[in-house]
Amino acid sequence: MDFKLSNGSLEIIMNGGVYEKPVMQVLGSKKIQGSGANERYRLLVSDGKHSHSFAMLATQLNDKLITGELSDYSVVQIDRFVTSVLKSTGKGEKRVMIILDITILAPGTEVGKKIGNPQSWTEESASSAPAPSPIKPAPKPSQPSNNFPKPSAGSNLNSSLLGSQMTHPIASLSPYQNKWVIKARVMNKSAIRTWSNAKGEGKLFSMDLCDDSGEIRATAFRNECEKFYDMIQIDKVYYISRCQLKTANKQFSSLKNDYEMTFTSDTVVAECTEDISTVPSVKYDFLAISDIANKSPDTILDTIGVCRAASDLQELTAKSTGKLLKKREVTLVDQSGSAITLTLWGNEAENFDANTNPVIAVKGARLAEFNGSKSLSCLGSTMLRTNPDLPDAHRLRGWYDHGGASAELVNISARVGGSSGISGEWITFTEAEARKLGSGEKGDYYNLLGVLTFTFADNAVYKACPQEQCNKKLVDQENGLFRCEKCNREYPNYKYRLLLGANVSDPTGDQRITAFNEAAESMLGKSAEEIGRMSEYDKNAYSQLFDEVKFKTFVFKFRTKMETYSDEARLKTTVMSAQPVDYKDANARLIKSIKALSGIEV
DNA sequence: CCCCCCCC
C-alpha cells in the first residue's frame, strides 16, 4: 500500500508558515530528558522531502511511544502542533516543533520502510528555502488554523508590556522558554489562604486556567495575591504573561499539566473581552451517578446531579489536627436512578442553599469510601457550579421537575454494615430460622429477597438531635427550642431521621423489621428531610408514600439478634441495606438453585 | 513561598 506524505510541509512549518494537519513519517525517537512524569521524547520525522529531528512529543503523548503504538516508520497525521524558537548555545536560533495531537494512519510494521529519500533539514536550508518567511505566513487554508498562535488583534493591551502580539497554547508552556503570552479562561479560583510555618508566613490564592490546548494552575503569593485577587474572576478570559514555570507537584493538583505557574512581580494580566468564545470553558467528564459505584476510592471525578436534599451545616473537630471543620452533606440524584452524597466543606458548606433543588455540576471531587458505602468529597481543587448553562444540566432539570423528584433511587452512599456484602448468598426466613441466626452474642447478618408487606407510617420520621453523632429524638419544648436528653442541651434546629417499622415476607415466612435512616431512605426513595417536611406540610403525600412502597421487592441485608423485652425473647431484625432487585443477578441465582435441586451438575 | 483534602 502507498502512503502519501505531505511533501514539502516541513520547510513551510520550519519557516514559520501555516500547514494544516501534515502527514509525516516517524523515522526514529529518542528520550531526551527526565523520567516518569518528566519524560520527554524527540522524534525524527519526515515529510518525504525533508527529515527533521527536532520534533518534540508533548508529554501526554508519551504513552504512544512507550506502548510501541508509535513505532518507527509509522505514518501519522499531526493534528495539532506549535513551533517554538529556541536560542541554542551560540548557534543562533533553532525552531522546534511540539506535537500536541497525533493520529496514527498506519503502524510502522505495516509500512516497514522509509518513504522517499528525505534530506536532513538544517537551519541553512531555512534561509535558502523558497518557503514563506515567518513574517508573511503562507496563504491560509480555508479552515482557520489552530496550529499557530493567533495575533490577539485589537487587544486593549499595551503590546510592549506583553512583548508579543501572539498568544501561546498552554500546552506548549515550559520552564525552558519564558517569552509567551497565554489567552486563558479562569476555570476556578481559590479563596485567599494564609500560611505560617518555619519558613515564614504569607497569603496566597490559586487559580486554574485553560485554553483549547490544555490547562494549568497558577498561584499568586503575598503582593501578587493582593494585586490580582479581585481582578481575577471565574469564567473570564485573560491575557497572562511573565510568570514563573515550575514542575507541578502532582500530589496537590489533578490538572493535566506537568507544570504550574507562579505569578511574579513582572507578571502581566489583562482581561480579554474579544474573541473569547474560542477559549473553552470548564471541560467536564461527567460520570452517571450509577457508574460512580464501580469506581475505586480516591478516584477524582466529575459528575452532575440535582440536589435532592442537603443536611444542615455541621461543625466538627478533626481528630488528627484539632481543626474546627464545617461540613454539609448534599444528596445528588440523576437519571441513572441513583443518589450519592457529596460533602462540602468550609465556606462552600456554609453558603450552600438547597432550597430550590439546584443542579450541581462538580469537577474533580474525590470518591471516598466509609464502612462500605461510597460518597464524594470536595477538595480544595474541586469546582462546583450551581445551575450551569449546560445541556446536561437542562436535561436534569427537566427530568427532576417532571417526575424525577419522586423517582425511586438507589442511594450509593447508604450505609451498609457488617462484613459480607450484598453479593453473598441469599437465604429464606425458614433457612434463617433453621440456622438459628440471631441466637448468638454478636448478632448475625444475612441476605434475603423479600417483599415489604406492611409499613408502620405513624412516627416513621422524627426530629433528631442536630449533632452529627447523636441522632437522639428531641423533646419539643413548645417554645421554638428542642431538647436533647443525651447531649443535655437545647437546640433551635433539628434534623429529620427515619425509623421505619415494617413487615417483610418471602415465600417461606415473614418477619417484623426495623429500618433506620439510610436504609429507610433507600426503601422509600426519598430523603428523611423530604419525608419530614411531608409529614408536617403534606400529610396526604406522606401516607401515599408509605402506601406506595408496600409490595415492593428488595434485596435486604439484615442483621438479626435475639433480645429480651420484659422477660420475653424476641428476634430483633434490622435492615442494613435494601436494594432494588437486579433481575439478571436474581435469575442467575434461581437457575443455580434449580440446577442444584434437580441434580444437574453446574 | 501553599495545599497533604478533614467527620462518621
PDB file of C-alpha atoms in Angstrom, chain A residues 135-248:
ATOM      1  CA  ILE A 135       6.566  37.449   8.956  1.00  0.00           C
ATOM      2  CA  LYS A 136       4.402  36.661   5.978  1.00  0.00           C
ATOM      3  CA  PRO A 137       2.859  33.292   6.644  1.00  0.00           C
ATOM      4  CA  ALA A 138       1.704  31.071   3.832  1.00  0.00           C
ATOM      5  CA  PRO A 139      -1.778  31.721   2.461  1.00  0.00           C
ATOM      6  CA  LYS A 140      -4.239  30.394   4.968  1.00  0.00           C
ATOM      7  CA  PRO A 141      -6.238  27.305   4.130  1.00  0.00           C
ATOM      8  CA  SER A 142      -9.989  27.832   4.081  1.00  0.00           C
ATOM      9  CA  GLN A 143     -10.327  26.398   7.565  1.00  0.00           C
ATOM     10  CA  PRO A 144      -8.997  28.650  10.301  1.00  0.00           C
ATOM     11  CA  SER A 145      -5.892  27.100  11.759  1.00  0.00           C
ATOM     12  CA  ASN A 146      -5.404  26.343  15.390  1.00  0.00           C
ATOM     13  CA  ASN A 147      -1.865  25.245  14.808  1.00  0.00           C
ATOM     14  CA  PHE A 148      -0.448  28.680  15.227  1.00  0.00           C
ATOM     15  CA  PRO A 149      -0.757  31.286  17.863  1.00  0.00           C
ATOM     16  CA  LYS A 150      -3.140  33.876  16.572  1.00  0.00           C
ATOM     17  CA  PRO A 151      -2.438  37.541  16.877  1.00  0.00           C
ATOM     18  CA  SER A 152      -4.513  38.947  19.673  1.00  0.00           C
ATOM     19  CA  ALA A 153      -5.881  41.548  17.328  1.00  0.00           C
ATOM     20  CA  GLY A 154      -7.345  44.676  18.801  1.00  0.00           C
ATOM     21  CA  SER A 155      -6.438  43.706  22.322  1.00  0.00           C
ATOM     22  CA  ASN A 156      -6.594  46.521  24.790  1.00  0.00           C
ATOM     23  CA  LEU A 157      -3.143  45.545  25.861  1.00  0.00           C
ATOM     24  CA  ASN A 158      -0.006  47.542  25.528  1.00  0.00           C
ATOM     25  CA  SER A 159       1.978  45.308  23.232  1.00  0.00           C
ATOM     26  CA  SER A 160       5.277  46.415  24.653  1.00  0.00           C
ATOM     27  CA  LEU A 161       4.143  45.198  28.032  1.00  0.00           C
ATOM     28  CA  LEU A 162       3.394  41.760  26.765  1.00  0.00           C
ATOM     29  CA  GLY A 163       6.305  41.809  24.368  1.00  0.00           C
ATOM     30  CA  SER A 164       4.352  39.926  21.744  1.00  0.00           C
ATOM     31  CA  GLN A 165       1.036  40.064  19.985  1.00  0.00           C
ATOM     32  CA  MET A 166       0.829  36.325  19.650  1.00  0.00           C
ATOM     33  CA  THR A 167      -0.712  34.028  22.177  1.00  0.00           C
ATOM     34  CA  HIS A 168       0.699  30.629  23.016  1.00  0.00           C
ATOM     35  CA  PRO A 169      -1.137  27.412  23.796  1.00  0.00           C
ATOM     36  CA  ILE A 170      -0.987  26.476  27.458  1.00  0.00           C
ATOM     37  CA  ALA A 171       0.194  23.006  26.463  1.00  0.00           C
ATOM     38  CA  SER A 172       3.357  24.485  24.995  1.00  0.00           C
ATOM     39  CA  LEU A 173       4.469  26.282  28.175  1.00  0.00           C
ATOM     40  CA  SER A 174       7.597  25.009  29.862  1.00  0.00           C
ATOM     41  CA  PRO A 175      10.276  26.352  32.202  1.00  0.00           C
ATOM     42  CA  TYR A 176      12.686  26.408  29.243  1.00  0.00           C
ATOM     43  CA  GLN A 177      11.016  29.212  27.457  1.00  0.00           C
ATOM     44  CA  ASN A 178       9.766  32.401  29.060  1.00  0.00           C
ATOM     45  CA  LYS A 179       8.631  34.596  26.194  1.00  0.00           C
ATOM     46  CA  TRP A 180       4.999  33.783  25.974  1.00  0.00           C
ATOM     47  CA  VAL A 181       1.520  35.171  26.345  1.00  0.00           C
ATOM     48  CA  ILE A 182      -1.404  32.902  27.016  1.00  0.00           C
ATOM     49  CA  LYS A 183      -5.042  33.655  26.462  1.00  0.00           C
ATOM     50  CA  ALA A 184      -6.767  31.631  29.101  1.00  0.00           C
ATOM     51  CA  ARG A 185     -10.076  31.266  30.856  1.00  0.00           C
ATOM     52  CA  VAL A 186     -10.258  31.080  34.633  1.00  0.00           C
ATOM     53  CA  MET A 187     -11.955  27.803  35.482  1.00  0.00           C
ATOM     54  CA  ASN A 188     -11.611  28.075  39.221  1.00  0.00           C
ATOM     55  CA  LYS A 189     -10.235  30.458  41.775  1.00  0.00           C
ATOM     56  CA  SER A 190      -9.484  29.661  45.380  1.00  0.00           C
ATOM     57  CA  ALA A 191     -10.214  31.784  48.395  1.00  0.00           C
ATOM     58  CA  ILE A 192      -7.250  33.680  49.856  1.00  0.00           C
ATOM     59  CA  ARG A 193      -5.370  31.442  52.274  1.00  0.00           C
ATOM     60  CA  THR A 194      -2.765  32.417  54.764  1.00  0.00           C
ATOM     61  CA  TRP A 195       0.063  30.293  55.979  1.00  0.00           C
ATOM     62  CA  SER A 196       2.567  30.443  58.730  1.00  0.00           C
ATOM     63  CA  ASN A 197       5.413  27.988  59.110  1.00  0.00           C
ATOM     64  CA  ALA A 198       9.120  27.727  59.827  1.00  0.00           C
ATOM     65  CA  LYS A 199       9.934  29.417  56.510  1.00  0.00           C
ATOM     66  CA  GLY A 200       7.728  32.396  57.190  1.00  0.00           C
ATOM     67  CA  GLU A 201       4.179  33.436  56.655  1.00  0.00           C
ATOM     68  CA  GLY A 202       2.071  34.990  53.958  1.00  0.00           C
ATOM     69  CA  LYS A 203      -1.040  34.683  51.903  1.00  0.00           C
ATOM     70  CA  LEU A 204      -1.878  33.260  48.530  1.00  0.00           C
ATOM     71  CA  PHE A 205      -4.589  32.276  46.153  1.00  0.00           C
ATOM     72  CA  SER A 206      -4.521  29.966  43.200  1.00  0.00           C
ATOM     73  CA  MET A 207      -6.480  29.631  40.006  1.00  0.00           C
ATOM     74  CA  ASP A 208      -6.984  27.026  37.311  1.00  0.00           C
ATOM     75  CA  LEU A 209      -6.573  28.286  33.754  1.00  0.00           C
ATOM     76  CA  CYS A 210      -7.477  26.646  30.472  1.00  0.00           C
ATOM     77  CA  ASP A 211      -7.412  27.177  26.738  1.00  0.00           C
ATOM     78  CA  ASP A 212      -8.151  24.776  23.920  1.00  0.00           C
ATOM     79  CA  SER A 213      -4.746  23.119  24.241  1.00  0.00           C
ATOM     80  CA  GLY A 214      -4.803  22.331  27.938  1.00  0.00           C
ATOM     81  CA  GLU A 215      -4.948  23.575  31.489  1.00  0.00           C
ATOM     82  CA  ILE A 216      -2.556  24.828  34.149  1.00  0.00           C
ATOM     83  CA  ARG A 217      -2.620  26.001  37.721  1.00  0.00           C
ATOM     84  CA  ALA A 218      -1.306  29.415  38.685  1.00  0.00           C
ATOM     85  CA  THR A 219      -0.605  30.706  42.188  1.00  0.00           C
ATOM     86  CA  ALA A 220      -0.205  34.283  43.366  1.00  0.00           C
ATOM     87  CA  PHE A 221       1.596  34.875  46.651  1.00  0.00           C
ATOM     88  CA  ARG A 222       1.781  37.857  49.004  1.00  0.00           C
ATOM     89  CA  ASN A 223       1.944  41.090  46.893  1.00  0.00           C
ATOM     90  CA  GLU A 224       0.653  39.374  43.787  1.00  0.00           C
ATOM     91  CA  CYS A 225      -2.142  37.863  45.838  1.00  0.00           C
ATOM     92  CA  GLU A 226      -3.231  41.311  46.872  1.00  0.00           C
ATOM     93  CA  LYS A 227      -2.687  42.790  43.435  1.00  0.00           C
ATOM     94  CA  PHE A 228      -4.610  40.227  41.402  1.00  0.00           C
ATOM     95  CA  TYR A 229      -7.196  38.629  43.689  1.00  0.00           C
ATOM     96  CA  ASP A 230     -10.067  40.994  42.904  1.00  0.00           C
ATOM     97  CA  MET A 231      -9.239  41.277  39.241  1.00  0.00           C
ATOM     98  CA  ILE A 232      -9.231  37.561  38.503  1.00  0.00           C
ATOM     99  CA  GLN A 233     -12.772  36.321  38.087  1.00  0.00           C
ATOM    100  CA  ILE A 234     -14.095  32.878  37.360  1.00  0.00           C
ATOM    101  CA  ASP A 235     -15.133  32.309  33.721  1.00  0.00           C
ATOM    102  CA  LYS A 236     -13.409  35.441  32.422  1.00  0.00           C
ATOM    103  CA  VAL A 237     -10.625  35.299  29.848  1.00  0.00           C
ATOM    104  CA  TYR A 238      -7.253  36.979  30.381  1.00  0.00           C
ATOM    105  CA  TYR A 239      -4.001  37.520  28.599  1.00  0.00           C
ATOM    106  CA  ILE A 240      -1.318  36.440  31.025  1.00  0.00           C
ATOM    107  CA  SER A 241       2.429  36.635  30.604  1.00  0.00           C
ATOM    108  CA  ARG A 242       5.666  36.583  32.551  1.00  0.00           C
ATOM    109  CA  CYS A 243       5.003  34.002  35.173  1.00  0.00           C
ATOM    110  CA  GLN A 244       7.498  31.570  36.557  1.00  0.00           C
ATOM    111  CA  LEU A 245       7.003  27.982  35.424  1.00  0.00           C
ATOM    112  CA  LYS A 246       7.950  25.067  37.631  1.00  0.00           C
ATOM    113  CA  THR A 247       7.275  21.372  37.787  1.00  0.00           C
ATOM    114  CA  ALA A 248       3.822  20.732  39.200  1.00  0.00           C
TER     115      ALA A 248
END
